[in-house]
Coordinates of C-alpha atoms in Angstrom, one line a residue:
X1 CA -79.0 72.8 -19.3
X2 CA -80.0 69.2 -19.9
X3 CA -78.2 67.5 -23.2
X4 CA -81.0 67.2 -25.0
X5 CA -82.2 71.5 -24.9
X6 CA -84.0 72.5 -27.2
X7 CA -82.4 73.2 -30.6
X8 CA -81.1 69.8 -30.4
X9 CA -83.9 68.0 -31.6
X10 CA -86.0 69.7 -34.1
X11 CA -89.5 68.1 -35.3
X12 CA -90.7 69.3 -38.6
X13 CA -94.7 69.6 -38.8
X14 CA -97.9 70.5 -39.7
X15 CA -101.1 71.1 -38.4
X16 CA -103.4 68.5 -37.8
X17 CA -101.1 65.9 -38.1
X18 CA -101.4 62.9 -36.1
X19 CA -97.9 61.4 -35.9
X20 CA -96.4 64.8 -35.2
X21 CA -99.2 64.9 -31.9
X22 CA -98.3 61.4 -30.7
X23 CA -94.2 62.3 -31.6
X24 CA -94.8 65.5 -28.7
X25 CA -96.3 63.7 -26.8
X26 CA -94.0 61.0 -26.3
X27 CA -91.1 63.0 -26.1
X28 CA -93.0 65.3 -23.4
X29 CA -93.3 62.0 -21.6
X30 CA -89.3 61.3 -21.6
X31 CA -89.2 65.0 -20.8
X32 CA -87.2 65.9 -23.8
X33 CA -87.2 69.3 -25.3
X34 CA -87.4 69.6 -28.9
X35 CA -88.0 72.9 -31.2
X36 CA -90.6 72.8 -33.7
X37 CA -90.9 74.0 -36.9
X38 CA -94.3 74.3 -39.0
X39 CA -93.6 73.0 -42.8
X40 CA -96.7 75.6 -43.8
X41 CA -94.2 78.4 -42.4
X42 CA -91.5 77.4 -44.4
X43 CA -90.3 78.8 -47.3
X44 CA -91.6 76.2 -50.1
X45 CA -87.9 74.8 -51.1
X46 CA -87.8 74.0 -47.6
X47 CA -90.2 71.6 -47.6
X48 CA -89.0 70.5 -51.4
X49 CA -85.8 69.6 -49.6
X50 CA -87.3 67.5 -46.9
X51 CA -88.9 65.6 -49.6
X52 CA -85.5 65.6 -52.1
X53 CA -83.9 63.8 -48.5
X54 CA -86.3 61.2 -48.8
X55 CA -88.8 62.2 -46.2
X56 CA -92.5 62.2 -47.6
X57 CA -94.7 61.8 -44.5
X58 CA -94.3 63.8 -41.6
X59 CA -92.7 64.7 -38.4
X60 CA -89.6 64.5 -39.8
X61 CA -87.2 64.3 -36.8
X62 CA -83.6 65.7 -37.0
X63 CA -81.8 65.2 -33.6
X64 CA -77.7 66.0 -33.1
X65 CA -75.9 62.9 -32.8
X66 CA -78.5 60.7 -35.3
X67 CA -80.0 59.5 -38.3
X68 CA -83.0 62.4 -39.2
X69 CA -86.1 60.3 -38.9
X70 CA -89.9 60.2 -40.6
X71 CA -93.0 59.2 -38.7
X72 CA -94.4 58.3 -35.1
X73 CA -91.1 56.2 -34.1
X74 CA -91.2 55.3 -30.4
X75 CA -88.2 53.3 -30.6
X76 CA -85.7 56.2 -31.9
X77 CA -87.4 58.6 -29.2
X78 CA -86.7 56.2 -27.0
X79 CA -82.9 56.3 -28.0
X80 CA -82.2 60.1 -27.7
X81 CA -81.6 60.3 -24.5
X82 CA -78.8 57.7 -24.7
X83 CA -77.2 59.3 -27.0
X84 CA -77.3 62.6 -25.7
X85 CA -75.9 61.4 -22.5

């Protein structure tokens, strides 16, 4: 099982979104699982929360190890790995 399985990092999203499409793809690319979970699927105090943390644009990024994260950010996917190793 690689250090980065999924359950590890988690991206919060929502249909339609284009940040969240290029976030998967890029993390595809570094071939980095990842577990997602639809905000529209969530209980609505769930999403209230991501917003009382600060986050009010999505994917919102939660990996072990980091700082959670909002937005297309190609230079913190481009971290994980290092820290998972």
């Amino acid at each position: 099982m690689s250090a980065t399985a999924a359950g590890r990092v988690t991206v919060f999203t929502r249909e339609g979104c284009v940040q969240c499409g290029a976030t998967f793809r890029a993390l595809d690319d570094r071939g980095i699982d990842y577990r997602v979970v639809d905000v529209d699927e969530l209980r609505a105090e769930a999403a209230d929360e991501l917003r009382a943390m600060g986050f009010l644009q999505l994917p919102v990024v939660k990996v072990d190890g980091m700082a959670a994260w909002s937005g297309f950010r190609p230079d913190l996917i481009g971290t994980i790995q290092a820290v998972a190793a």
